[in-house]
Amino acid sequence: MGEAQPTPTRCGYVALIGAPNSGKSTLLNRLVGRKLAIVTPKAQTTRNRLLGIAIEGPAQIVFVDTPGIFAPRRRLDRAMVAAAWSGAEDADEALLLVDASRGIDRDTRRILDRLARRSRRSILALNKIDLVPRESLLGLTDALSREGLFDPIFMISGLKGDGVEDVKRHLAASLPQGPWLFPEDQLSDAPERLIAAEVTREQVFLQLHDELPYASTVETEQWEDKADGSVRIEQVIYVQRPSQRAIVLGEGGKRIKTIGARARAELEHMLERRVHLFLFVKVRQNWIDDRERFEALGLDYDA
Ligand SMILES: Nc1nc2c(ncn2[C@@H]2O[C@H](COP(=O)(O)OP(=O)(O)OP(=O)(O)O)[C@@H](O)[C@H]2O)c(=O)[nH]1
Ligand SMILES: [Mg+2]
């Protein structure tokens, strides 16, 4: 009698793509079971790819969060959209998220048109189903399935968790057989300095409005592990104009104080240690066309 064969391991990349604000980063965090990607109610929050690694039985699923895909205008937009598409092209599977409360909007239409040129099918997740009545989901699912681009189609709520385990199980079974590409306990590829900058950028998106979130970027400049186990982090928030710097600082420095306080609390939670966070606001008119800033974000300046 032969011994039972161990189940072969599987591993592969699954890119989460979709229009801005469709819920990609929320879903990534839910799939991994940890907050890795920043999430805000504003569109175009995510600026670059981020890996989130999940284990489902014998499968290691490497999820790729990507920036939203939209009609780019600025150089930064172009680099973001290019990063999203290359994330999809490099992956074993592309999982398109459609916000069920928005339906097939212009950005999603563009994505569908480009997916139609691919030789293989993608997976569809109709997301935010908690926001719409069941009846209206059927019409939208029908319209999307008639595109002939998707197999299978899931209905999920990344926020509440409905349907997410089904997606995970499906992917675990369909990824190619092969060895795991990352150590079992690794959750992401993002360096801590970058995640720390993202946490502050999340506060910039949450606490500032109009053009400001889009006119700013955050970089970690110093990271010093202290002997007492705490960490000292210095970050720069770049803005484009002195008037924007004044808004970020706020009256009597109130705004920057709140941004710093909330970012620090979040960082202490994520890093599980004490954090001393120092924020500086610098005016750099052309940061948005500055090769160095793109490199800090890991984006391709010439995309
Ligand atoms: N009600 C509801 N809201 C959701 C769901 N998923 C995400 N959201 C909300 O939608 C907003 C955008 O979520 P994100 O995860 O940042 O969306 P994204 O696709 O990563 O956005 P970009 O990075 O800007 O492209 C946030 O306010 C989320 O809380 C969902 O399933 N249901
Ligand atoms: Mg995102």
Coordinates of C-alpha atoms and ligand atoms in Angstrom, one line a residue:
M1 CA 0.0 0.0 0.0
G2 CA 1.4 3.4 -1.0
E3 CA 1.5 6.3 1.3
A4 CA -1.0 9.1 0.7
Q5 CA 0.4 11.7 -1.5
P6 CA 0.6 15.1 0.1
T7 CA -1.6 17.7 -1.6
P8 CA 0.6 19.6 -4.0
T9 CA 1.2 23.3 -3.1
R10 CA -0.1 26.1 -5.4
C11 CA 1.1 29.6 -5.7
G12 CA 0.4 32.6 -7.9
Y13 CA -0.3 36.3 -8.3
V14 CA -3.8 37.7 -8.4
A15 CA -4.1 41.4 -9.4
L16 CA -7.1 43.4 -8.0
I17 CA -8.0 46.0 -10.7
G18 CA -10.9 48.4 -11.1
A19 CA -12.0 52.0 -11.3
P20 CA -10.9 54.3 -8.6
N21 CA -12.8 53.8 -5.4
S22 CA -14.2 50.4 -6.4
G23 CA -12.9 48.9 -3.1
K24 CA -9.6 47.1 -4.2
S25 CA -7.6 48.1 -1.1
T26 CA -10.4 47.3 1.3
L27 CA -10.7 43.8 -0.3
L28 CA -6.9 43.3 -0.2
N29 CA -6.9 44.0 3.5
R30 CA -9.8 41.7 4.1
L31 CA -8.2 38.9 2.1
V32 CA -5.0 39.1 4.0
G33 CA -6.7 39.7 7.3
R34 CA -4.5 42.7 8.1
K35 CA -4.5 46.4 7.2
L36 CA -1.8 46.8 4.7
A37 CA -3.2 49.2 2.1
I38 CA -4.6 52.6 3.0
V39 CA -8.3 53.2 2.3
T40 CA -10.2 56.4 2.1
P41 CA -13.6 57.5 0.7
K42 CA -11.7 59.6 -1.9
A43 CA -10.9 58.3 -5.4
Q44 CA -7.2 57.7 -6.5
T45 CA -6.0 56.9 -3.0
T46 CA -3.7 54.1 -4.0
R47 CA -0.7 55.3 -6.0
N48 CA 1.3 52.1 -6.6
R49 CA 1.1 48.3 -6.4
L50 CA 1.3 46.6 -3.1
L51 CA 1.4 42.9 -2.4
G52 CA -0.7 41.2 0.2
I53 CA 0.0 37.5 0.7
A54 CA -2.7 35.1 2.0
I55 CA -2.6 31.4 2.6
E56 CA -5.6 29.2 1.8
G57 CA -5.0 25.5 2.5
P58 CA -2.1 24.4 0.3
A59 CA -2.2 27.6 -1.8
Q60 CA -0.3 30.8 -1.3
I61 CA -2.1 33.6 -3.0
V62 CA -0.2 36.7 -3.7
F63 CA -2.7 39.5 -4.2
V64 CA -1.6 42.7 -5.9
D65 CA -3.5 45.9 -5.0
T66 CA -3.2 48.4 -7.8
P67 CA -4.1 52.1 -8.3
G68 CA -7.6 52.8 -9.8
I69 CA -7.7 52.8 -13.6
F70 CA -9.0 56.1 -15.1
A71 CA -8.3 58.5 -17.9
P72 CA -5.0 59.9 -16.9
R73 CA -4.1 63.6 -17.3
R74 CA -1.0 64.3 -15.2
R75 CA 2.3 62.5 -15.4
L76 CA 1.5 61.0 -11.9
D77 CA -1.8 59.7 -13.1
R78 CA -0.2 58.1 -16.2
A79 CA 2.4 56.3 -14.0
M80 CA -0.4 55.1 -11.6
V81 CA -2.5 53.7 -14.4
A82 CA 0.5 52.1 -16.0
A83 CA 1.4 50.5 -12.7
A84 CA -2.2 49.1 -12.5
W85 CA -2.1 47.6 -16.0
S86 CA 1.3 46.1 -15.6
G87 CA 0.1 44.6 -12.3
A88 CA -2.7 42.9 -14.2
E89 CA -0.4 41.8 -17.0
D90 CA 2.2 40.2 -14.8
A91 CA -0.3 38.3 -12.7
D92 CA -1.7 34.8 -13.1
E93 CA -5.2 36.1 -12.7
A94 CA -6.8 39.5 -13.0
L95 CA -9.8 40.1 -10.7
L96 CA -11.9 43.1 -11.7
L97 CA -13.9 44.9 -9.1
V98 CA -17.0 46.8 -10.1
D99 CA -18.7 49.0 -7.5
A100 CA -22.3 47.7 -7.7
S101 CA -23.7 51.1 -6.5
R102 CA -22.0 52.8 -9.5
G103 CA -22.5 50.1 -12.2
I104 CA -20.6 50.3 -15.5
D105 CA -19.3 53.9 -15.3
R106 CA -16.9 55.4 -17.8
D107 CA -13.8 54.1 -16.1
T108 CA -15.1 50.6 -15.9
R109 CA -16.2 50.8 -19.5
R110 CA -12.6 51.6 -20.5
I111 CA -11.3 48.7 -18.5
L112 CA -13.8 46.3 -20.1
D113 CA -12.7 47.4 -23.5
R114 CA -9.1 46.8 -22.7
L115 CA -9.8 43.4 -21.1
A116 CA -11.7 42.4 -24.2
R117 CA -8.3 42.5 -26.1
R118 CA -6.8 39.9 -23.7
S119 CA -6.8 36.3 -24.7
R120 CA -7.9 35.0 -21.4
R121 CA -10.8 35.5 -19.1
S122 CA -10.7 37.5 -16.0
I123 CA -12.6 37.0 -12.7
L124 CA -15.3 39.5 -11.8
A125 CA -16.3 40.6 -8.3
L126 CA -19.3 42.8 -8.1
N127 CA -18.4 44.7 -5.0
K128 CA -20.3 46.7 -2.3
I129 CA -23.4 44.6 -2.7
D130 CA -24.3 45.7 0.8
L131 CA -25.3 49.1 -0.8
V132 CA -27.8 47.9 -3.4
P133 CA -31.0 45.9 -3.4
R134 CA -30.7 42.4 -4.6
E135 CA -33.0 43.0 -7.6
S136 CA -30.7 45.7 -9.1
L137 CA -27.7 43.4 -8.7
L138 CA -29.2 40.9 -11.2
G139 CA -29.5 43.4 -14.0
L140 CA -25.9 44.5 -13.5
T141 CA -24.6 41.0 -13.3
D142 CA -26.4 40.1 -16.5
A143 CA -25.0 43.1 -18.3
L144 CA -21.5 42.3 -17.2
S145 CA -21.7 38.6 -17.9
R146 CA -22.9 39.4 -21.5
E147 CA -19.5 41.1 -22.0
G148 CA -18.2 37.5 -22.2
L149 CA -15.0 38.4 -20.4
F150 CA -15.5 36.8 -17.0
D151 CA -15.5 33.4 -15.4
P152 CA -16.6 33.2 -12.7
I153 CA -18.6 36.1 -11.4
F154 CA -18.8 36.8 -7.6
M155 CA -21.0 39.1 -5.6
I156 CA -19.2 40.4 -2.6
S157 CA -18.8 43.0 0.0
G158 CA -15.2 43.6 0.7
L159 CA -16.2 45.8 3.6
K160 CA -18.5 43.4 5.4
G161 CA -16.8 40.2 4.1
D162 CA -19.8 38.6 2.3
G163 CA -18.6 36.3 -0.5
V164 CA -14.9 37.0 0.2
E165 CA -14.1 33.4 1.3
D166 CA -15.7 32.1 -1.9
V167 CA -13.3 34.2 -3.9
K168 CA -10.4 33.0 -1.9
R169 CA -11.3 29.3 -2.2
H170 CA -11.8 29.6 -6.0
L171 CA -8.4 31.2 -6.4
A172 CA -6.7 28.7 -4.2
A173 CA -8.0 25.9 -6.4
S174 CA -7.2 27.6 -9.7
L175 CA -3.7 28.9 -9.2
P176 CA -0.9 26.9 -10.8
Q177 CA 0.8 24.1 -8.9
G178 CA 4.2 25.1 -7.6
P179 CA 6.2 26.0 -4.6
W180 CA 5.3 29.0 -2.4
L181 CA 7.2 32.1 -3.5
F182 CA 7.3 33.8 -0.1
P183 CA 8.0 32.7 3.4
E184 CA 4.9 31.4 5.2
D185 CA 4.7 34.4 7.6
Q186 CA 5.3 37.1 5.1
L187 CA 2.3 39.4 4.5
S188 CA 3.6 42.0 2.1
D189 CA 6.6 43.1 0.1
A190 CA 6.3 46.7 1.2
P191 CA 9.2 48.1 3.3
E192 CA 8.1 49.6 6.6
R193 CA 9.3 53.0 5.6
L194 CA 6.9 53.0 2.7
I195 CA 3.9 51.7 4.7
A196 CA 4.6 54.4 7.3
A197 CA 4.5 57.1 4.6
E198 CA 1.2 55.6 3.3
V199 CA -0.3 55.8 6.8
T200 CA 0.4 59.5 7.0
R201 CA -0.9 60.0 3.4
E202 CA -4.1 58.3 4.4
Q203 CA -4.6 61.0 7.1
V204 CA -3.8 63.7 4.5
F205 CA -6.6 62.2 2.3
L206 CA -9.0 61.9 5.2
Q207 CA -8.4 65.2 6.8
L208 CA -7.8 67.5 3.8
H209 CA -10.1 68.2 0.9
D210 CA -10.4 69.6 -2.6
E211 CA -7.2 69.4 -4.5
L212 CA -4.9 69.0 -1.5
P213 CA -4.8 65.2 -1.3
Y214 CA -3.9 65.1 -4.9
A215 CA -1.3 68.0 -4.6
S216 CA 0.6 66.2 -1.9
T217 CA 2.9 63.3 -1.3
V218 CA 4.6 61.8 1.8
E219 CA 8.1 60.4 2.2
T220 CA 9.8 58.8 5.1
E221 CA 13.2 60.5 5.4
Q222 CA 14.5 59.1 8.7
W223 CA 13.9 55.9 10.5
E224 CA 15.8 55.2 13.7
D225 CA 15.2 52.2 15.9
K226 CA 15.8 53.2 19.5
A227 CA 17.4 51.1 22.2
D228 CA 14.2 51.2 24.2
G229 CA 12.3 49.5 21.4
S230 CA 10.6 52.6 20.1
V231 CA 11.2 54.0 16.7
R232 CA 11.8 57.6 15.6
I233 CA 10.3 58.5 12.2
E234 CA 10.7 61.7 10.3
Q235 CA 8.5 62.3 7.3
V236 CA 8.1 65.1 4.8
I237 CA 4.7 66.1 3.3
Y238 CA 5.4 67.7 0.0
V239 CA 2.9 70.2 -1.4
Q240 CA 3.0 72.5 -4.4
R241 CA 2.2 75.9 -3.1
P242 CA 2.8 78.0 0.1
S243 CA -1.0 78.4 0.4
Q244 CA -1.3 74.6 0.5
R245 CA 1.4 74.4 3.2
A246 CA -0.6 76.8 5.3
I247 CA -3.7 74.6 5.0
V248 CA -1.8 71.5 5.9
L249 CA -0.4 73.2 9.0
G250 CA -3.7 74.7 9.9
E251 CA -4.4 77.5 12.3
G252 CA -1.7 77.5 15.0
G253 CA -0.4 74.1 13.6
K254 CA -3.7 72.4 14.6
R255 CA -4.2 70.4 11.4
I256 CA -0.7 69.0 11.1
K257 CA -0.9 68.0 14.8
T258 CA -4.1 66.0 14.2
I259 CA -2.6 64.4 11.1
G260 CA 0.5 63.4 13.1
A261 CA -1.5 62.2 16.1
R262 CA -3.7 59.9 14.1
A263 CA -0.9 58.6 11.9
R264 CA 1.2 57.9 15.0
A265 CA -1.6 56.0 16.7
E266 CA -2.1 53.9 13.5
L267 CA 1.6 53.3 13.2
E268 CA 2.0 52.2 16.8
H269 CA -0.8 49.7 16.2
M270 CA 0.7 48.4 13.0
L271 CA 4.3 48.2 14.2
E272 CA 3.4 47.1 17.8
R273 CA 5.8 49.5 19.3
R274 CA 6.1 53.1 20.5
V275 CA 6.5 55.6 17.6
H276 CA 7.9 59.2 17.7
L277 CA 6.6 60.8 14.5
F278 CA 7.9 64.1 13.2
L279 CA 6.2 65.7 10.2
F280 CA 7.6 68.5 8.1
V281 CA 5.7 70.2 5.3
K282 CA 7.8 71.4 2.3
V283 CA 6.7 73.3 -0.7
R284 CA 8.1 71.8 -3.9
Q285 CA 6.2 73.3 -6.7
N286 CA 7.2 70.6 -9.2
W287 CA 7.2 67.5 -7.0
I288 CA 4.5 66.1 -9.2
D289 CA 7.0 66.2 -12.1
D290 CA 10.0 65.3 -10.1
R291 CA 11.7 62.0 -10.9
E292 CA 12.9 61.6 -7.3
R293 CA 9.4 61.7 -6.0
F294 CA 8.3 59.1 -8.4
E295 CA 11.1 56.9 -7.4
A296 CA 10.1 57.3 -3.7
L297 CA 6.7 56.0 -4.7
G298 CA 8.2 53.2 -6.8
L299 CA 6.5 54.5 -9.9
D300 CA 7.9 54.7 -13.5
Y301 CA 8.5 58.3 -14.3
D302 CA 8.5 57.6 -18.0
A303 CA 5.4 55.5 -18.1
Ligands
LIG1 N1 -20.4 49.9 1.6 C1 -19.2 49.5 1.1 N2 -18.2 50.3 1.0 C2 -17.0 49.8 0.6 C3 -16.9 48.4 0.2 N3 -15.6 48.2 -0.2 C4 -15.0 49.4 -0.1 N4 -15.8 50.4 0.4 C5 -15.6 51.8 0.6 O1 -15.3 52.4 -0.6 C6 -14.3 53.4 -0.4 C7 -13.1 53.2 -1.3 O2 -12.4 52.0 -0.9 P1 -10.9 51.6 -1.3 O3 -10.7 50.3 -0.8 O4 -10.0 52.7 -0.9 O5 -11.1 51.6 -2.9 P2 -9.9 51.5 -4.0 O6 -10.5 50.8 -5.1 O7 -8.7 50.9 -3.4 O8 -9.7 53.0 -4.4 P3 -8.4 53.7 -5.1 O9 -7.2 53.2 -4.4 O10 -8.6 55.1 -5.0 O11 -8.4 53.2 -6.5 C8 -14.0 53.4 1.0 O12 -14.7 54.5 1.7 C9 -14.4 52.1 1.5 O13 -14.8 52.0 2.9 C10 -18.0 47.6 0.4 O14 -18.0 46.4 0.1 N5 -19.2 48.1 0.8
MG2 MG -6.8 51.6 -3.2

